[in-house]
XYZ file of C-alpha atoms in Angstrom:
426
model
C 4.622 49.237 30.933
C 1.094 49.664 32.258
C 0.278 47.059 34.922
C -3.344 48.086 35.528
C -5.627 47.713 32.482
C -7.666 50.712 31.411
C -10.946 48.987 30.628
C -13.637 48.605 33.283
C -14.135 44.962 32.250
C -10.596 43.820 33.016
C -10.265 46.021 36.085
C -13.407 44.460 37.563
C -12.280 40.934 36.699
C -8.918 41.557 38.354
C -10.618 43.184 41.332
C -12.598 39.963 41.867
C -10.006 37.356 40.947
C -6.899 38.757 42.652
C -8.417 38.802 46.194
C -9.931 35.365 45.495
C -6.583 33.919 44.393
C -4.771 35.483 47.354
C -7.357 34.104 49.778
C -7.152 30.604 48.274
C -3.352 30.620 48.320
C -3.355 31.637 51.997
C -5.842 28.886 52.795
C -3.786 26.336 50.865
C -0.552 27.291 52.630
C -1.811 27.872 56.154
C -4.465 25.192 56.496
C -3.832 22.528 53.908
C -0.031 22.797 54.121
C -0.111 21.889 57.799
C -2.739 19.232 57.180
C -0.697 17.699 54.359
C 2.469 17.560 56.528
C 0.630 15.879 59.395
C -1.035 13.310 57.155
C 2.195 12.372 55.403
C 4.085 12.134 58.696
C 1.407 9.818 60.079
C 1.439 7.625 56.951
C 5.258 7.374 56.947
C 5.399 6.597 60.652
C 2.731 3.892 60.357
C 4.458 2.114 57.443
C 7.876 2.446 59.095
C 6.531 0.768 62.257
C 5.057 -2.081 60.211
C 8.290 -2.646 58.262
C 10.398 -2.475 61.431
C 8.159 -5.074 63.080
C 8.438 -7.400 60.093
C 12.234 -6.981 60.010
C 12.364 -7.928 63.675
C 10.475 -11.133 62.866
C 12.960 -11.917 60.096
C 15.931 -11.204 62.325
C 14.478 -13.735 64.800
C 14.183 -16.362 62.025
C 10.394 -16.031 61.947
C 9.877 -15.192 58.283
C 6.467 -16.849 58.190
C 5.129 -14.461 60.816
C 6.531 -11.567 58.819
C 4.817 -12.791 55.640
C 1.519 -13.281 57.485
C 1.693 -9.793 58.906
C 2.618 -8.375 55.505
C -0.338 -10.103 53.874
C -2.690 -8.681 56.503
C -1.230 -5.223 55.993
C -1.474 -5.305 52.194
C 2.296 -5.447 51.773
C 4.127 -7.804 49.443
C 7.348 -9.217 50.952
C 10.087 -11.036 49.069
C 13.626 -12.046 50.030
C 16.207 -12.062 47.257
C 19.940 -12.682 47.274
C 20.485 -9.864 44.787
C 18.434 -7.185 43.003
C 19.037 -5.168 39.868
C 18.059 -1.693 41.068
C 18.807 1.755 39.615
C 21.858 3.465 40.986
C 19.783 6.390 42.221
C 17.120 5.814 44.848
C 14.145 8.017 45.853
C 15.007 8.431 49.532
C 15.099 12.220 49.223
C 12.023 12.621 47.047
C 8.962 14.521 48.200
C 6.941 11.302 48.409
C 9.476 9.079 50.223
C 11.523 11.579 52.243
C 9.540 11.239 55.470
C 9.504 7.420 55.239
C 13.282 7.320 54.679
C 13.793 9.455 57.790
C 11.525 7.248 59.878
C 13.251 4.019 58.719
C 16.733 5.392 59.321
C 15.672 6.342 62.829
C 14.119 2.942 63.616
C 16.502 0.548 61.792
C 20.223 0.100 62.219
C 20.723 -0.618 58.550
C 20.271 1.347 55.318
C 16.948 1.282 53.509
C 16.672 1.996 49.787
C 13.334 3.323 48.531
C 12.271 3.189 44.876
C 9.063 4.572 43.446
C 7.278 3.420 40.321
C 5.060 6.424 39.558
C 3.455 4.821 36.528
C 2.112 1.910 38.613
C 1.791 4.035 41.769
C 3.931 1.547 43.765
C 6.741 1.952 46.280
C 9.487 -0.618 46.989
C 11.672 -0.617 50.113
C 14.882 -2.725 50.030
C 16.415 -3.574 53.432
C 19.379 -5.974 53.944
C 18.797 -8.915 56.269
C 21.218 -10.371 58.836
C 22.133 -13.269 56.510
C 23.269 -10.958 53.712
C 20.113 -11.112 51.557
C 17.720 -8.276 50.663
C 14.156 -8.056 51.936
C 11.917 -6.143 49.568
C 8.632 -4.633 50.776
C 6.243 -3.553 48.032
C 3.065 -1.612 48.617
C 0.872 1.123 47.162
C 2.298 4.609 46.943
C -0.840 5.825 48.701
C 0.489 4.191 51.903
C 3.064 6.974 52.209
C 1.755 9.838 50.055
C -1.694 11.419 49.896
C -2.771 12.714 46.501
C -5.403 14.953 48.094
C -2.920 17.818 47.773
C -3.022 17.680 43.979
C -6.790 17.286 44.067
C -7.073 20.295 46.333
C -4.893 22.402 44.051
C -6.936 21.275 41.030
C -10.123 22.307 42.821
C -8.578 25.661 43.699
C -7.772 26.336 40.070
C -11.151 24.972 39.029
C -13.000 27.229 41.468
C -11.156 30.257 40.080
C -12.142 29.240 36.538
C -15.757 28.644 37.579
C -15.948 32.045 39.282
C -14.414 33.671 36.204
C -16.908 31.976 33.883
C -19.873 32.971 36.064
C -18.762 36.544 36.787
C -17.537 37.570 33.326
C -20.999 37.650 31.603
C -22.405 39.914 34.333
C -19.416 42.232 34.105
C -19.766 42.310 30.318
C -23.438 43.304 30.689
C -22.497 46.124 33.085
C -19.746 47.220 30.722
C -22.165 47.325 27.794
C -24.563 49.472 29.814
C -21.764 51.896 30.700
C -20.562 52.022 27.091
C -24.132 52.678 25.967
C -24.340 55.597 28.397
C -20.994 56.919 27.145
C -22.123 56.776 23.505
C -25.424 58.476 24.357
C -23.623 61.176 26.372
C -21.283 61.776 23.447
C -24.246 62.247 21.102
C -26.053 64.457 23.626
C -22.932 66.569 23.976
C -22.945 67.196 20.209
C -26.583 68.251 20.296
C -27.854 64.997 18.783
C -30.439 62.505 19.992
C -29.729 58.853 20.834
C -32.632 56.885 19.321
C -33.573 53.794 21.261
C -31.461 54.683 24.299
C -33.052 53.275 27.443
C -31.651 52.829 30.976
C -30.388 49.255 31.381
C -28.096 47.382 33.745
C -27.920 47.541 37.525
C -29.936 49.965 39.623
C -27.060 52.434 39.933
C -26.355 52.374 36.195
C -30.059 52.860 35.396
C -30.158 55.806 37.801
C -27.129 57.334 36.074
C -28.758 56.827 32.655
C -32.051 58.321 33.883
C -30.194 61.307 35.334
C -28.476 61.831 31.989
C -31.805 61.669 30.138
C -33.221 64.215 32.584
C -30.179 66.419 32.024
C -30.698 66.158 28.250
C -34.344 67.175 28.627
C -33.360 70.160 30.759
C -30.753 71.200 28.210
C -33.356 70.936 25.472
C -35.731 73.014 27.563
C -32.962 75.548 28.147
C -32.349 75.810 24.410
C -36.067 76.230 23.765
C -36.213 78.820 26.542
C -33.395 80.787 24.965
C -35.210 80.841 21.619
C -38.517 81.703 23.282
C -36.834 84.473 25.251
C -35.435 86.079 22.113
C -38.817 85.842 20.421
C -40.603 87.220 23.474
C -38.203 90.143 23.875
C -38.536 90.918 20.188
C -42.339 90.834 20.270
C -43.085 92.338 23.674
C -40.624 95.222 23.441
C -41.134 96.051 19.791
C -44.826 96.738 20.205
C -44.631 99.481 22.882
C -41.522 100.958 21.268
C -43.349 101.255 17.957
C -46.339 102.807 19.692
C -44.152 105.298 21.524
C -42.318 106.227 18.310
C -45.595 106.690 16.436
C -46.997 108.857 19.243
C -43.904 111.046 19.280
C -43.814 111.430 15.483
C -47.498 112.322 15.274
C -47.342 114.671 18.233
C -49.988 112.714 20.137
C -47.599 111.502 22.841
C -48.599 112.298 26.395
C -46.446 111.949 29.468
C -48.940 109.615 31.112
C -49.097 107.236 28.145
C -45.327 107.219 27.720
C -44.831 106.474 31.416
C -47.328 103.588 31.194
C -45.425 102.104 28.261
C -42.120 102.591 30.067
C -43.497 100.918 33.232
C -44.777 98.016 31.160
C -41.444 97.626 29.394
C -39.603 97.825 32.731
C -41.842 95.094 34.156
C -41.178 92.843 31.174
C -37.418 93.475 31.223
C -37.273 92.759 34.964
C -39.163 89.523 34.392
C -36.778 88.467 31.643
C -33.736 89.330 33.719
C -35.114 87.485 36.756
C -35.704 84.396 34.675
C -32.304 84.625 32.975
C -30.466 85.022 36.285
C -32.204 82.025 37.807
C -32.609 81.545 41.529
C -30.656 83.450 44.157
C -28.559 81.021 46.256
C -30.443 80.104 49.414
C -29.630 77.826 52.360
C -31.945 74.857 52.869
C -34.004 74.914 56.043
C -36.565 72.741 57.763
C -39.815 73.680 56.062
C -43.562 73.136 56.572
C -45.918 73.997 53.738
C -49.376 74.766 55.283
C -48.480 78.146 56.820
C -46.568 79.180 53.688
C -49.436 78.151 51.374
C -52.113 79.852 53.476
C -50.140 83.108 53.763
C -49.375 83.149 50.046
C -53.014 82.444 49.129
C -54.317 85.255 51.329
C -51.851 87.720 49.828
C -52.427 86.660 46.223
C -56.198 86.134 46.306
C -57.771 88.252 49.084
C -61.101 88.440 47.242
C -61.448 84.672 46.595
C -62.943 81.910 48.697
C -59.880 79.898 49.788
C -60.558 76.308 50.863
C -57.751 74.350 52.535
C -57.260 70.751 53.583
C -53.977 70.285 55.457
C -52.805 67.372 57.638
C -52.917 67.836 61.405
C -49.187 67.171 61.659
C -47.668 68.323 58.370
C -44.439 66.746 57.224
C -41.186 68.611 57.678
C -38.460 68.480 55.046
C -35.367 70.404 53.998
C -36.023 72.979 51.281
C -35.312 76.548 50.203
C -38.406 78.271 51.631
C -38.160 81.555 49.686
C -37.823 79.685 46.416
C -40.786 77.436 47.222
C -42.832 80.428 48.344
C -42.136 82.122 45.008
C -43.074 78.974 43.104
C -46.346 78.422 44.967
C -47.010 82.168 44.799
C -46.865 82.080 41.000
C -49.217 79.079 40.904
C -51.714 80.649 43.305
C -51.531 84.033 41.543
C -52.304 82.257 38.283
C -55.278 80.542 39.959
C -56.466 83.851 41.457
C -56.277 85.556 38.036
C -58.673 83.077 36.425
C -60.757 81.706 39.338
C -64.342 82.840 39.536
C -64.862 82.540 43.271
C -63.010 79.555 44.742
C -59.436 78.334 45.158
C -58.842 75.003 46.913
C -55.457 74.000 48.350
C -54.867 70.431 49.571
C -51.795 68.716 51.006
C -51.297 64.942 51.282
C -48.226 63.609 53.133
C -46.569 60.208 52.943
C -43.227 58.907 54.270
C -41.615 59.426 50.855
C -43.232 62.568 49.421
C -45.533 65.556 49.833
C -48.335 66.187 47.355
C -49.817 69.687 47.080
C -52.891 70.299 44.914
C -53.969 73.836 43.939
C -57.186 74.086 41.906
C -59.683 76.744 40.922
C -63.127 77.075 39.367
C -61.937 79.129 36.400
C -62.038 78.251 32.696
C -59.079 75.858 32.941
C -56.611 75.011 30.189
C -57.393 72.720 27.237
C -55.407 69.487 27.163
C -53.669 70.422 23.933
C -52.320 73.627 25.527
C -51.186 72.309 28.921
C -47.679 71.589 27.645
C -47.385 75.087 26.156
C -48.544 76.620 29.450
C -45.382 75.324 31.134
C -43.066 76.871 28.576
C -41.488 80.206 29.491
C -42.542 83.400 27.639
C -45.641 81.657 26.318
C -49.050 83.167 26.997
C -52.066 81.201 25.910
C -53.864 84.292 24.612
C -52.952 84.576 20.959
C -52.956 88.378 20.971
C -50.211 88.599 23.638
C -51.915 91.781 24.789
C -50.420 93.518 27.781
C -53.932 93.939 29.156
C -54.056 90.262 29.993
C -51.065 90.718 32.290
C -47.958 88.677 32.823
C -45.008 87.733 30.697
C -45.684 84.017 30.466
C -43.085 83.194 33.132
C -45.183 82.278 36.181
C -45.663 78.545 35.680
C -42.248 78.043 34.083
C -40.516 79.693 37.066
C -42.580 77.503 39.397
C -41.655 74.394 37.398
C -37.942 75.241 37.573
C -38.102 75.797 41.339
C -40.013 72.549 41.931
C -37.647 70.517 39.748
C -34.631 72.032 41.509
C -36.069 70.520 44.693
C -36.283 67.126 42.971
C -40.050 67.403 42.516
C -42.551 67.370 39.672
C -45.450 69.557 38.609
C -48.508 68.428 36.635
C -51.394 70.353 35.038
C -54.718 68.515 35.217
C -58.442 69.187 35.102
C -60.123 70.038 38.403
C -63.506 68.807 39.540
C -64.218 72.478 40.338
C -64.220 73.102 36.598
C -60.897 74.884 36.264
C -57.210 74.033 36.409
C -55.696 71.562 38.845
C -51.958 72.013 39.552
C -50.469 68.997 41.320
C -47.004 69.381 42.867
C -45.005 66.441 44.219
C -41.976 67.092 46.434
C -39.722 64.344 47.840
C -39.052 64.272 51.571
């Protein structure tokens, strides 16, 4: 038998209600139990004193004084030679037990207590000295407080109210989690989840957003795999065909063959580097200005490099070699196409660092900016080796930036060329 339910809904409801019920039961027993006992003892003692006083008046043949006192106290007194009472009294009941104990302690004669619960009345029969029976009738509330039942009702009511108020919110959270589970199941089978949007609490929305990001990265990985196969097929087939033709026609020269081999080696190394991903690296406290300036001078020694860095640059934990490689690819791309000028700017805030690298080259048309970020894609349609590169520079930079939790954007620069904007969280 399973005691703990499997569903998140019922587990959360139990997690809220069980501590609440335990707390209320402790309060009811510790606080109200003591309060109830003291109140009932006080009520029983007060009524017992009044009845004892009136019996003393009767024993002294002063019945009128007893009746006057009873009237002032809200008690009805009658003296009867004989009464037709049930054989079983209520002396040991929860309501009359304390009063019976008080009367037996104060009177030297038996007292019979009867309760009419329908009319909420209590009757106390006490024999007089002359052999008759004095009957004292009063409200049951004189000896028993009903606040206990009211308190218990309110306890149960509060639990029901909390359940009614909490359940809809839990159901909404459960729906959000189930929606994420269904979307993850579809993503895992390579399908899309139309209309799936992050909903629910902040943590659930963050989990949904992370899953969407993961799906986008998986899609990009699948596209990368296809692009890699296409690129390897195209880029390696061309020099191989040229080398074969040169050998068959007898026009092959050692210099030309070595150039083709070097080109093929460069492409293969680029593919392998991209396929292997990043080498594991320990995060360190990093500042960007010195890294950016050193990388720019190495990559573009013949260009006019303009910089605008903060006086006290922000420090953050990062993998410096990976970032240096990413910014190196971006700056090398800018140096390849810039006419004369490359401008590097850094803006710091408490939450993030923004680095802008722009050039005065031809730029990239808006309809090709997305393709420029894809691996193994070169924007020149001929894919000629004379243009250089394997189409991996910006895609490697994008992967490195995203692995640091950042983003990279391609925009138009006011210098006339490309503007690469990198945002890194601190």
